[in-house]
């Protein structure tokens, strides 16, 4: 098996795109060797640059969608705070705080199926003022917008949109029924037509199989996604997934390594759930991951910017605008 792993690694380094059969084979490889090979691929294609971003919960709660993992869904009884779209001054205050601590990218995330037109206009005004008052790259997660709305966002100064596929196409109906994965893909493609880059990934630990995870990675590759959040489910009381078992750090390392083989050029971003790991993701950053969301998550606590900066330096990475 070691010989097969070495052969696949070398083929990827030479530009080969691995297929589903190859990826399933990787899932059976010795973990330490797999992670080492994935890290070699990461170094070859991405160097030691590390993409660190922060997110702000720009609009919280009362979501009309029934995603089973989410505390913000109106379908479930959780203790999440609800509030409308944040005013510009508050968004700038948080952005400046992050910039002063060495962050290059700032993402505004809102609850709901999508922002309405009035909210989009308000958000665009905030983005314009953020671009004038900070040097941050702005990323937004405003739901299932159309091309015209994405063009408004781009014209305001945003450079990237976030829209997770969450799971494989086959497994997605088990996760959410109020919208489809095809709805998400159409919205992603609309953003691409508007000239925005894409951040899209998924959540591990929803009950999916390793084959589902591989299919998700292959879908992201097909869409040309360059920033891929890999979330580990944080089972939230009151949601249908509250009793789901947590994945182990070893399982997360294997997932990250396989994603690196499939997406050799991407920034694989540890996101939600990283704070549940005893090492705060250190082993995953040695298994092919080279990006992270730092600070607080949307409805759960994250890891401080200072601690992440120390960890990134310890591992030999350098935080860079990418």
PDB file of C-alpha atoms in Angstrom:
ATOM      1  CA  UNK A   1       0.000   0.000   0.000  1.00  0.00           C
ATOM      2  CA  UNK A   2       2.899   2.340   0.712  1.00  0.00           C
ATOM      3  CA  UNK A   3       4.059   1.880  -2.880  1.00  0.00           C
ATOM      4  CA  UNK A   4       0.577   2.709  -4.196  1.00  0.00           C
ATOM      5  CA  UNK A   5       0.491   5.819  -2.007  1.00  0.00           C
ATOM      6  CA  UNK A   6       3.889   6.973  -3.250  1.00  0.00           C
ATOM      7  CA  UNK A   7       2.819   6.405  -6.847  1.00  0.00           C
ATOM      8  CA  UNK A   8      -0.393   8.414  -6.416  1.00  0.00           C
ATOM      9  CA  UNK A   9       1.450  11.218  -4.640  1.00  0.00           C
ATOM     10  CA  UNK A  10       4.010  11.499  -7.437  1.00  0.00           C
ATOM     11  CA  UNK A  11       1.289  11.483 -10.080  1.00  0.00           C
ATOM     12  CA  UNK A  12      -0.515  14.344  -8.318  1.00  0.00           C
ATOM     13  CA  UNK A  13       2.760  16.286  -8.068  1.00  0.00           C
ATOM     14  CA  UNK A  14       3.108  15.859 -11.844  1.00  0.00           C
ATOM     15  CA  UNK A  15      -0.405  17.231 -12.472  1.00  0.00           C
ATOM     16  CA  UNK A  16      -2.591  14.127 -12.394  1.00  0.00           C
ATOM     17  CA  UNK A  17      -6.181  14.608 -11.205  1.00  0.00           C
ATOM     18  CA  UNK A  18      -7.125  11.659  -9.027  1.00  0.00           C
ATOM     19  CA  UNK A  19     -10.497   9.987  -9.527  1.00  0.00           C
ATOM     20  CA  UNK A  20     -13.045   8.530  -7.134  1.00  0.00           C
ATOM     21  CA  UNK A  21     -11.440   5.080  -7.195  1.00  0.00           C
ATOM     22  CA  UNK A  22      -8.042   6.568  -6.340  1.00  0.00           C
ATOM     23  CA  UNK A  23      -9.532   8.563  -3.471  1.00  0.00           C
ATOM     24  CA  UNK A  24     -11.284   5.530  -2.002  1.00  0.00           C
ATOM     25  CA  UNK A  25      -7.941   3.735  -2.106  1.00  0.00           C
ATOM     26  CA  UNK A  26      -6.388   6.624  -0.172  1.00  0.00           C
ATOM     27  CA  UNK A  27      -9.010   6.195   2.553  1.00  0.00           C
ATOM     28  CA  UNK A  28      -7.478   2.781   3.290  1.00  0.00           C
ATOM     29  CA  UNK A  29      -3.855   3.960   3.470  1.00  0.00           C
ATOM     30  CA  UNK A  30      -1.814   4.128   6.694  1.00  0.00           C
ATOM     31  CA  UNK A  31      -2.711   7.465   8.270  1.00  0.00           C
ATOM     32  CA  UNK A  32       0.769   8.768   9.063  1.00  0.00           C
ATOM     33  CA  UNK A  33       2.082   8.081   5.556  1.00  0.00           C
ATOM     34  CA  UNK A  34      -1.060   9.526   3.954  1.00  0.00           C
ATOM     35  CA  UNK A  35      -0.805  12.760   5.968  1.00  0.00           C
ATOM     36  CA  UNK A  36       2.895  13.126   5.191  1.00  0.00           C
ATOM     37  CA  UNK A  37       2.241  12.697   1.466  1.00  0.00           C
ATOM     38  CA  UNK A  38      -0.605  15.214   1.572  1.00  0.00           C
ATOM     39  CA  UNK A  39       1.608  17.754   3.313  1.00  0.00           C
ATOM     40  CA  UNK A  40       4.234  17.285   0.605  1.00  0.00           C
ATOM     41  CA  UNK A  41       1.566  18.016  -2.031  1.00  0.00           C
ATOM     42  CA  UNK A  42       0.517  21.134  -0.102  1.00  0.00           C
ATOM     43  CA  UNK A  43       4.097  22.390   0.043  1.00  0.00           C
ATOM     44  CA  UNK A  44       4.634  21.749  -3.668  1.00  0.00           C
ATOM     45  CA  UNK A  45       1.530  23.593  -4.850  1.00  0.00           C
ATOM     46  CA  UNK A  46       0.954  26.239  -2.161  1.00  0.00           C
ATOM     47  CA  UNK A  47       4.281  26.757  -0.402  1.00  0.00           C
ATOM     48  CA  UNK A  48       4.079  27.881   3.222  1.00  0.00           C
ATOM     49  CA  UNK A  49       1.507  30.657   2.778  1.00  0.00           C
ATOM     50  CA  UNK A  50      -1.379  30.409   5.238  1.00  0.00           C
ATOM     51  CA  UNK A  51      -4.773  32.040   4.672  1.00  0.00           C
ATOM     52  CA  UNK A  52      -6.275  33.207   7.956  1.00  0.00           C
ATOM     53  CA  UNK A  53      -9.677  34.895   8.016  1.00  0.00           C
ATOM     54  CA  UNK A  54     -12.233  36.036  10.561  1.00  0.00           C
ATOM     55  CA  UNK A  55     -16.012  36.036  10.336  1.00  0.00           C
ATOM     56  CA  UNK A  56     -18.678  38.243  11.838  1.00  0.00           C
ATOM     57  CA  UNK A  57     -22.237  37.087  12.452  1.00  0.00           C
ATOM     58  CA  UNK A  58     -23.802  39.922  10.470  1.00  0.00           C
ATOM     59  CA  UNK A  59     -27.405  38.777  10.912  1.00  0.00           C
ATOM     60  CA  UNK A  60     -28.430  36.108  13.384  1.00  0.00           C
ATOM     61  CA  UNK A  61     -31.240  33.623  13.897  1.00  0.00           C
ATOM     62  CA  UNK A  62     -34.805  33.187  12.613  1.00  0.00           C
ATOM     63  CA  UNK A  63     -33.621  31.342   9.517  1.00  0.00           C
ATOM     64  CA  UNK A  64     -36.355  29.890   7.313  1.00  0.00           C
ATOM     65  CA  UNK A  65     -34.213  26.902   6.293  1.00  0.00           C
ATOM     66  CA  UNK A  66     -34.149  23.570   8.132  1.00  0.00           C
ATOM     67  CA  UNK A  67     -30.439  22.617   7.958  1.00  0.00           C
ATOM     68  CA  UNK A  68     -30.198  20.018  10.710  1.00  0.00           C
ATOM     69  CA  UNK A  69     -26.826  21.150  12.059  1.00  0.00           C
ATOM     70  CA  UNK A  70     -27.678  24.824  12.531  1.00  0.00           C
ATOM     71  CA  UNK A  71     -28.599  26.665  15.728  1.00  0.00           C
ATOM     72  CA  UNK A  72     -29.996  29.575  13.715  1.00  0.00           C
ATOM     73  CA  UNK A  73     -32.812  27.619  12.076  1.00  0.00           C
ATOM     74  CA  UNK A  74     -36.303  28.642  13.204  1.00  0.00           C
ATOM     75  CA  UNK A  75     -37.251  24.944  13.043  1.00  0.00           C
ATOM     76  CA  UNK A  76     -35.285  24.148  16.212  1.00  0.00           C
ATOM     77  CA  UNK A  77     -35.303  25.356  19.801  1.00  0.00           C
ATOM     78  CA  UNK A  78     -31.809  26.607  20.549  1.00  0.00           C
ATOM     79  CA  UNK A  79     -30.396  29.425  22.632  1.00  0.00           C
ATOM     80  CA  UNK A  80     -28.986  31.411  19.731  1.00  0.00           C
ATOM     81  CA  UNK A  81     -29.353  35.204  19.804  1.00  0.00           C
ATOM     82  CA  UNK A  82     -31.457  36.760  17.026  1.00  0.00           C
ATOM     83  CA  UNK A  83     -30.890  40.212  15.533  1.00  0.00           C
ATOM     84  CA  UNK A  84     -31.215  41.984  12.143  1.00  0.00           C
ATOM     85  CA  UNK A  85     -28.406  43.000   9.796  1.00  0.00           C
ATOM     86  CA  UNK A  86     -25.678  44.788  11.744  1.00  0.00           C
ATOM     87  CA  UNK A  87     -25.132  48.483  11.182  1.00  0.00           C
ATOM     88  CA  UNK A  88     -22.020  49.644   9.342  1.00  0.00           C
ATOM     89  CA  UNK A  89     -20.325  51.111  12.436  1.00  0.00           C
ATOM     90  CA  UNK A  90     -20.390  47.762  14.230  1.00  0.00           C
ATOM     91  CA  UNK A  91     -19.025  45.922  11.189  1.00  0.00           C
ATOM     92  CA  UNK A  92     -16.191  48.450  10.885  1.00  0.00           C
ATOM     93  CA  UNK A  93     -15.406  48.241  14.608  1.00  0.00           C
ATOM     94  CA  UNK A  94     -14.939  44.474  14.423  1.00  0.00           C
ATOM     95  CA  UNK A  95     -13.039  44.679  11.136  1.00  0.00           C
ATOM     96  CA  UNK A  96     -10.537  47.177  12.531  1.00  0.00           C
ATOM     97  CA  UNK A  97     -10.031  44.996  15.619  1.00  0.00           C
ATOM     98  CA  UNK A  98      -9.130  42.040  13.376  1.00  0.00           C
ATOM     99  CA  UNK A  99      -6.901  44.060  11.042  1.00  0.00           C
ATOM    100  CA  UNK A 100      -4.867  45.352  13.986  1.00  0.00           C
ATOM    101  CA  UNK A 101      -4.092  41.718  14.852  1.00  0.00           C
ATOM    102  CA  UNK A 102      -2.698  40.815  11.433  1.00  0.00           C
ATOM    103  CA  UNK A 103      -5.796  39.518   9.659  1.00  0.00           C
ATOM    104  CA  UNK A 104      -6.099  40.077   5.891  1.00  0.00           C
ATOM    105  CA  UNK A 105      -9.605  38.722   5.170  1.00  0.00           C
ATOM    106  CA  UNK A 106     -12.912  39.532   6.869  1.00  0.00           C
ATOM    107  CA  UNK A 107     -16.163  37.742   6.114  1.00  0.00           C
ATOM    108  CA  UNK A 108     -19.707  38.942   6.808  1.00  0.00           C
ATOM    109  CA  UNK A 109     -22.055  35.988   7.300  1.00  0.00           C
ATOM    110  CA  UNK A 110     -25.842  36.326   7.518  1.00  0.00           C
ATOM    111  CA  UNK A 111     -28.608  33.905   8.444  1.00  0.00           C
ATOM    112  CA  UNK A 112     -31.529  33.099   6.179  1.00  0.00           C
ATOM    113  CA  UNK A 113     -32.099  31.685   2.712  1.00  0.00           C
ATOM    114  CA  UNK A 114     -30.850  34.981   1.231  1.00  0.00           C
ATOM    115  CA  UNK A 115     -30.750  38.677   1.961  1.00  0.00           C
ATOM    116  CA  UNK A 116     -33.589  40.655   0.427  1.00  0.00           C
ATOM    117  CA  UNK A 117     -32.795  43.497  -1.979  1.00  0.00           C
ATOM    118  CA  UNK A 118     -32.976  46.190   0.703  1.00  0.00           C
ATOM    119  CA  UNK A 119     -30.594  44.208   2.895  1.00  0.00           C
ATOM    120  CA  UNK A 120     -28.236  43.680  -0.045  1.00  0.00           C
ATOM    121  CA  UNK A 121     -28.157  47.436  -0.625  1.00  0.00           C
ATOM    122  CA  UNK A 122     -27.477  48.070   3.057  1.00  0.00           C
ATOM    123  CA  UNK A 123     -24.725  45.445   3.075  1.00  0.00           C
ATOM    124  CA  UNK A 124     -23.147  46.949  -0.052  1.00  0.00           C
ATOM    125  CA  UNK A 125     -22.991  50.355   1.618  1.00  0.00           C
ATOM    126  CA  UNK A 126     -21.235  48.727   4.582  1.00  0.00           C
ATOM    127  CA  UNK A 127     -18.764  46.991   2.260  1.00  0.00           C
ATOM    128  CA  UNK A 128     -17.941  50.269   0.510  1.00  0.00           C
ATOM    129  CA  UNK A 129     -17.182  51.923   3.864  1.00  0.00           C
ATOM    130  CA  UNK A 130     -15.163  48.905   5.027  1.00  0.00           C
ATOM    131  CA  UNK A 131     -13.010  49.153   1.918  1.00  0.00           C
ATOM    132  CA  UNK A 132     -12.410  52.865   2.587  1.00  0.00           C
ATOM    133  CA  UNK A 133     -11.511  52.450   6.251  1.00  0.00           C
ATOM    134  CA  UNK A 134      -9.542  49.155   6.186  1.00  0.00           C
ATOM    135  CA  UNK A 135      -7.169  47.222   3.930  1.00  0.00           C
ATOM    136  CA  UNK A 136      -9.067  43.973   4.447  1.00  0.00           C
ATOM    137  CA  UNK A 137     -10.282  41.725   1.660  1.00  0.00           C
ATOM    138  CA  UNK A 138     -14.030  41.326   2.102  1.00  0.00           C
ATOM    139  CA  UNK A 139     -15.834  38.013   1.806  1.00  0.00           C
ATOM    140  CA  UNK A 140     -19.601  37.650   2.177  1.00  0.00           C
ATOM    141  CA  UNK A 141     -22.031  34.828   2.862  1.00  0.00           C
ATOM    142  CA  UNK A 142     -25.447  36.247   1.984  1.00  0.00           C
ATOM    143  CA  UNK A 143     -27.244  33.087   0.877  1.00  0.00           C
ATOM    144  CA  UNK A 144     -28.699  32.208  -2.502  1.00  0.00           C
ATOM    145  CA  UNK A 145     -28.315  35.519  -4.304  1.00  0.00           C
ATOM    146  CA  UNK A 146     -28.643  35.849  -8.089  1.00  0.00           C
ATOM    147  CA  UNK A 147     -26.073  37.191 -10.559  1.00  0.00           C
ATOM    148  CA  UNK A 148     -27.388  40.767 -10.423  1.00  0.00           C
ATOM    149  CA  UNK A 149     -27.152  40.826  -6.627  1.00  0.00           C
ATOM    150  CA  UNK A 150     -23.680  39.295  -6.704  1.00  0.00           C
ATOM    151  CA  UNK A 151     -22.635  41.964  -9.179  1.00  0.00           C
ATOM    152  CA  UNK A 152     -23.823  44.600  -6.695  1.00  0.00           C
ATOM    153  CA  UNK A 153     -21.724  42.961  -3.985  1.00  0.00           C
ATOM    154  CA  UNK A 154     -18.667  42.828  -6.238  1.00  0.00           C
ATOM    155  CA  UNK A 155     -19.071  46.459  -7.318  1.00  0.00           C
ATOM    156  CA  UNK A 156     -19.209  47.444  -3.648  1.00  0.00           C
ATOM    157  CA  UNK A 157     -15.775  45.905  -3.103  1.00  0.00           C
ATOM    158  CA  UNK A 158     -16.234  42.279  -2.004  1.00  0.00           C
ATOM    159  CA  UNK A 159     -13.912  39.780  -3.687  1.00  0.00           C
ATOM    160  CA  UNK A 160     -15.201  36.402  -2.539  1.00  0.00           C
ATOM    161  CA  UNK A 161     -18.483  34.759  -1.609  1.00  0.00           C
ATOM    162  CA  UNK A 162     -18.999  31.819   0.711  1.00  0.00           C
ATOM    163  CA  UNK A 163     -21.623  29.138   0.121  1.00  0.00           C
ATOM    164  CA  UNK A 164     -21.004  25.645   1.492  1.00  0.00           C
ATOM    165  CA  UNK A 165     -22.229  22.596  -0.402  1.00  0.00           C
ATOM    166  CA  UNK A 166     -22.253  20.965   3.083  1.00  0.00           C
ATOM    167  CA  UNK A 167     -22.290  17.328   1.910  1.00  0.00           C
ATOM    168  CA  UNK A 168     -22.273  15.158  -1.191  1.00  0.00           C
ATOM    169  CA  UNK A 169     -25.127  15.559  -3.644  1.00  0.00           C
ATOM    170  CA  UNK A 170     -26.329  12.118  -2.592  1.00  0.00           C
ATOM    171  CA  UNK A 171     -26.344  12.904   1.146  1.00  0.00           C
ATOM    172  CA  UNK A 172     -27.517  16.522   1.068  1.00  0.00           C
ATOM    173  CA  UNK A 173     -31.281  15.694   1.186  1.00  0.00           C
ATOM    174  CA  UNK A 174     -30.632  14.112   4.596  1.00  0.00           C
ATOM    175  CA  UNK A 175     -29.261  17.434   5.839  1.00  0.00           C
ATOM    176  CA  UNK A 176     -31.737  19.975   4.452  1.00  0.00           C
ATOM    177  CA  UNK A 177     -35.057  19.858   2.557  1.00  0.00           C
ATOM    178  CA  UNK A 178     -36.006  23.545   2.282  1.00  0.00           C
ATOM    179  CA  UNK A 179     -33.474  24.077  -0.505  1.00  0.00           C
ATOM    180  CA  UNK A 180     -31.404  21.764  -2.672  1.00  0.00           C
ATOM    181  CA  UNK A 181     -27.733  21.468  -3.370  1.00  0.00           C
ATOM    182  CA  UNK A 182     -28.511  22.372  -6.960  1.00  0.00           C
ATOM    183  CA  UNK A 183     -29.891  25.688  -5.636  1.00  0.00           C
ATOM    184  CA  UNK A 184     -26.511  26.258  -4.020  1.00  0.00           C
ATOM    185  CA  UNK A 185     -24.582  25.321  -7.138  1.00  0.00           C
ATOM    186  CA  UNK A 186     -26.650  27.688  -9.289  1.00  0.00           C
ATOM    187  CA  UNK A 187     -25.945  30.498  -6.840  1.00  0.00           C
ATOM    188  CA  UNK A 188     -22.216  29.696  -6.814  1.00  0.00           C
ATOM    189  CA  UNK A 189     -22.139  29.747 -10.608  1.00  0.00           C
ATOM    190  CA  UNK A 190     -23.982  33.088 -10.604  1.00  0.00           C
ATOM    191  CA  UNK A 191     -21.287  34.503  -8.318  1.00  0.00           C
ATOM    192  CA  UNK A 192     -18.584  33.192 -10.620  1.00  0.00           C
ATOM    193  CA  UNK A 193     -20.279  34.871 -13.595  1.00  0.00           C
ATOM    194  CA  UNK A 194     -20.241  38.114 -11.592  1.00  0.00           C
ATOM    195  CA  UNK A 195     -16.469  37.762 -11.219  1.00  0.00           C
ATOM    196  CA  UNK A 196     -16.288  36.694  -7.581  1.00  0.00           C
ATOM    197  CA  UNK A 197     -14.050  33.946  -6.226  1.00  0.00           C
ATOM    198  CA  UNK A 198     -15.670  31.120  -4.274  1.00  0.00           C
ATOM    199  CA  UNK A 199     -15.276  29.719  -0.784  1.00  0.00           C
ATOM    200  CA  UNK A 200     -17.224  26.464  -0.422  1.00  0.00           C
ATOM    201  CA  UNK A 201     -16.823  23.281   1.555  1.00  0.00           C
ATOM    202  CA  UNK A 202     -18.760  21.112   3.934  1.00  0.00           C
ATOM    203  CA  UNK A 203     -19.362  19.720   7.388  1.00  0.00           C
ATOM    204  CA  UNK A 204     -17.895  16.398   8.479  1.00  0.00           C
ATOM    205  CA  UNK A 205     -19.744  14.239  10.990  1.00  0.00           C
ATOM    206  CA  UNK A 206     -23.326  14.639   9.761  1.00  0.00           C
ATOM    207  CA  UNK A 207     -23.623  10.869   9.367  1.00  0.00           C
ATOM    208  CA  UNK A 208     -22.083  10.750   5.905  1.00  0.00           C
ATOM    209  CA  UNK A 209     -19.743   8.040   4.635  1.00  0.00           C
ATOM    210  CA  UNK A 210     -16.145   8.482   3.488  1.00  0.00           C
ATOM    211  CA  UNK A 211     -17.423   8.032  -0.065  1.00  0.00           C
ATOM    212  CA  UNK A 212     -19.774  10.993   0.515  1.00  0.00           C
ATOM    213  CA  UNK A 213     -16.831  13.112   1.641  1.00  0.00           C
ATOM    214  CA  UNK A 214     -14.867  12.130  -1.453  1.00  0.00           C
ATOM    215  CA  UNK A 215     -17.830  12.968  -3.686  1.00  0.00           C
ATOM    216  CA  UNK A 216     -18.098  16.375  -2.011  1.00  0.00           C
ATOM    217  CA  UNK A 217     -14.422  17.098  -2.700  1.00  0.00           C
ATOM    218  CA  UNK A 218     -14.815  16.029  -6.327  1.00  0.00           C
ATOM    219  CA  UNK A 219     -17.838  18.323  -6.707  1.00  0.00           C
ATOM    220  CA  UNK A 220     -15.836  21.239  -5.321  1.00  0.00           C
ATOM    221  CA  UNK A 221     -13.018  20.489  -7.739  1.00  0.00           C
ATOM    222  CA  UNK A 222     -15.467  20.442 -10.649  1.00  0.00           C
ATOM    223  CA  UNK A 223     -16.736  23.883  -9.594  1.00  0.00           C
ATOM    224  CA  UNK A 224     -13.198  25.259  -9.465  1.00  0.00           C
ATOM    225  CA  UNK A 225     -13.375  26.243  -5.791  1.00  0.00           C
ATOM    226  CA  UNK A 226     -10.100  27.657  -4.442  1.00  0.00           C
ATOM    227  CA  UNK A 227     -11.001  28.110  -0.753  1.00  0.00           C
ATOM    228  CA  UNK A 228     -12.479  25.027   0.935  1.00  0.00           C
ATOM    229  CA  UNK A 229     -13.746  25.184   4.533  1.00  0.00           C
ATOM    230  CA  UNK A 230     -13.636  21.806   6.256  1.00  0.00           C
ATOM    231  CA  UNK A 231     -15.918  21.953   9.286  1.00  0.00           C
ATOM    232  CA  UNK A 232     -16.196  19.331  12.006  1.00  0.00           C
ATOM    233  CA  UNK A 233     -19.737  19.107  13.327  1.00  0.00           C
ATOM    234  CA  UNK A 234     -20.198  20.671  16.737  1.00  0.00           C
ATOM    235  CA  UNK A 235     -23.412  18.934  17.891  1.00  0.00           C
ATOM    236  CA  UNK A 236     -25.608  21.773  19.162  1.00  0.00           C
ATOM    237  CA  UNK A 237     -28.351  21.014  21.723  1.00  0.00           C
ATOM    238  CA  UNK A 238     -31.791  21.493  20.237  1.00  0.00           C
ATOM    239  CA  UNK A 239     -30.796  20.535  16.687  1.00  0.00           C
ATOM    240  CA  UNK A 240     -31.479  17.110  15.123  1.00  0.00           C
ATOM    241  CA  UNK A 241     -27.744  16.380  15.194  1.00  0.00           C
ATOM    242  CA  UNK A 242     -27.288  17.129  18.906  1.00  0.00           C
ATOM    243  CA  UNK A 243     -26.436  13.478  19.652  1.00  0.00           C
ATOM    244  CA  UNK A 244     -24.161  12.849  16.684  1.00  0.00           C
ATOM    245  CA  UNK A 245     -20.808  11.432  17.820  1.00  0.00           C
ATOM    246  CA  UNK A 246     -17.865  13.785  17.391  1.00  0.00           C
ATOM    247  CA  UNK A 247     -15.239  12.821  14.853  1.00  0.00           C
ATOM    248  CA  UNK A 248     -11.757  12.112  16.160  1.00  0.00           C
ATOM    249  CA  UNK A 249      -8.690  14.137  15.267  1.00  0.00           C
ATOM    250  CA  UNK A 250      -7.400  11.130  13.334  1.00  0.00           C
ATOM    251  CA  UNK A 251     -10.572  11.030  11.228  1.00  0.00           C
ATOM    252  CA  UNK A 252     -10.262  14.740  10.502  1.00  0.00           C
ATOM    253  CA  UNK A 253      -6.625  14.348   9.482  1.00  0.00           C
ATOM    254  CA  UNK A 254      -7.559  11.590   7.034  1.00  0.00           C
ATOM    255  CA  UNK A 255     -10.347  13.717   5.559  1.00  0.00           C
ATOM    256  CA  UNK A 256      -8.030  16.709   5.155  1.00  0.00           C
ATOM    257  CA  UNK A 257      -5.319  14.579   3.548  1.00  0.00           C
ATOM    258  CA  UNK A 258      -7.718  13.082   1.003  1.00  0.00           C
ATOM    259  CA  UNK A 259      -9.101  16.536   0.188  1.00  0.00           C
ATOM    260  CA  UNK A 260      -5.515  17.701  -0.438  1.00  0.00           C
ATOM    261  CA  UNK A 261      -4.941  14.886  -2.936  1.00  0.00           C
ATOM    262  CA  UNK A 262      -8.160  15.824  -4.752  1.00  0.00           C
ATOM    263  CA  UNK A 263      -7.683  19.617  -4.490  1.00  0.00           C
ATOM    264  CA  UNK A 264      -3.899  20.109  -4.634  1.00  0.00           C
ATOM    265  CA  UNK A 265      -4.028  23.864  -5.338  1.00  0.00           C
ATOM    266  CA  UNK A 266      -6.773  24.828  -2.898  1.00  0.00           C
ATOM    267  CA  UNK A 267      -6.587  26.508   0.481  1.00  0.00           C
ATOM    268  CA  UNK A 268      -8.087  23.890   2.777  1.00  0.00           C
ATOM    269  CA  UNK A 269      -9.561  25.849   5.657  1.00  0.00           C
ATOM    270  CA  UNK A 270     -10.259  24.354   9.086  1.00  0.00           C
ATOM    271  CA  UNK A 271     -13.421  26.100  10.203  1.00  0.00           C
ATOM    272  CA  UNK A 272     -16.246  25.254  12.622  1.00  0.00           C
ATOM    273  CA  UNK A 273     -15.500  22.608  15.228  1.00  0.00           C
ATOM    274  CA  UNK A 274     -11.735  23.124  15.302  1.00  0.00           C
ATOM    275  CA  UNK A 275     -11.955  24.247  18.916  1.00  0.00           C
ATOM    276  CA  UNK A 276     -13.196  20.746  19.805  1.00  0.00           C
ATOM    277  CA  UNK A 277      -9.828  19.286  18.826  1.00  0.00           C
ATOM    278  CA  UNK A 278      -7.330  18.895  21.655  1.00  0.00           C
ATOM    279  CA  UNK A 279      -4.517  20.212  19.446  1.00  0.00           C
ATOM    280  CA  UNK A 280      -6.709  22.937  17.882  1.00  0.00           C
ATOM    281  CA  UNK A 281      -6.041  21.512  14.438  1.00  0.00           C
ATOM    282  CA  UNK A 282      -2.242  21.261  14.589  1.00  0.00           C
ATOM    283  CA  UNK A 283      -2.097  17.752  13.133  1.00  0.00           C
ATOM    284  CA  UNK A 284      -4.498  18.730  10.342  1.00  0.00           C
ATOM    285  CA  UNK A 285      -2.166  21.623   9.465  1.00  0.00           C
ATOM    286  CA  UNK A 286       0.521  18.971   9.035  1.00  0.00           C
ATOM    287  CA  UNK A 287      -1.785  16.841   6.863  1.00  0.00           C
ATOM    288  CA  UNK A 288      -2.552  19.235   4.017  1.00  0.00           C
ATOM    289  CA  UNK A 289      -4.646  22.023   5.580  1.00  0.00           C
ATOM    290  CA  UNK A 290      -3.229  25.515   5.087  1.00  0.00           C
ATOM    291  CA  UNK A 291      -5.992  27.938   6.066  1.00  0.00           C
ATOM    292  CA  UNK A 292      -8.336  28.570   8.977  1.00  0.00           C
ATOM    293  CA  UNK A 293     -11.105  30.701  10.374  1.00  0.00           C
ATOM    294  CA  UNK A 294      -9.880  32.285  13.588  1.00  0.00           C
ATOM    295  CA  UNK A 295     -11.688  33.977  16.456  1.00  0.00           C
ATOM    296  CA  UNK A 296     -15.300  33.206  17.310  1.00  0.00           C
ATOM    297  CA  UNK A 297     -17.471  31.173  14.961  1.00  0.00           C
ATOM    298  CA  UNK A 298     -21.089  32.135  14.263  1.00  0.00           C
ATOM    299  CA  UNK A 299     -22.778  30.597  17.305  1.00  0.00           C
ATOM    300  CA  UNK A 300     -19.884  28.764  18.981  1.00  0.00           C
ATOM    301  CA  UNK A 301     -16.557  29.856  20.454  1.00  0.00           C
ATOM    302  CA  UNK A 302     -13.462  29.620  18.303  1.00  0.00           C
ATOM    303  CA  UNK A 303      -9.741  30.042  18.943  1.00  0.00           C
ATOM    304  CA  UNK A 304      -8.142  33.430  19.567  1.00  0.00           C
ATOM    305  CA  UNK A 305      -6.225  35.197  16.828  1.00  0.00           C
ATOM    306  CA  UNK A 306      -3.141  35.401  19.049  1.00  0.00           C
ATOM    307  CA  UNK A 307      -3.116  31.656  19.716  1.00  0.00           C
ATOM    308  CA  UNK A 308      -3.533  30.899  16.015  1.00  0.00           C
ATOM    309  CA  UNK A 309      -0.731  33.263  15.057  1.00  0.00           C
ATOM    310  CA  UNK A 310       1.556  31.447  17.495  1.00  0.00           C
ATOM    311  CA  UNK A 311       0.548  28.036  16.131  1.00  0.00           C
ATOM    312  CA  UNK A 312       1.003  29.103  12.503  1.00  0.00           C
ATOM    313  CA  UNK A 313       4.498  30.433  13.240  1.00  0.00           C
ATOM    314  CA  UNK A 314       5.374  27.280  15.183  1.00  0.00           C
ATOM    315  CA  UNK A 315       4.484  25.148  12.156  1.00  0.00           C
ATOM    316  CA  UNK A 316       6.605  27.217   9.780  1.00  0.00           C
ATOM    317  CA  UNK A 317       3.763  28.905   7.921  1.00  0.00           C
ATOM    318  CA  UNK A 318       3.432  32.601   7.156  1.00  0.00           C
ATOM    319  CA  UNK A 319       0.105  34.410   7.150  1.00  0.00           C
ATOM    320  CA  UNK A 320      -0.274  36.064   3.759  1.00  0.00           C
ATOM    321  CA  UNK A 321      -2.978  37.751   1.686  1.00  0.00           C
ATOM    322  CA  UNK A 322      -4.101  35.196  -0.905  1.00  0.00           C
TER     323      UNK A 322
END
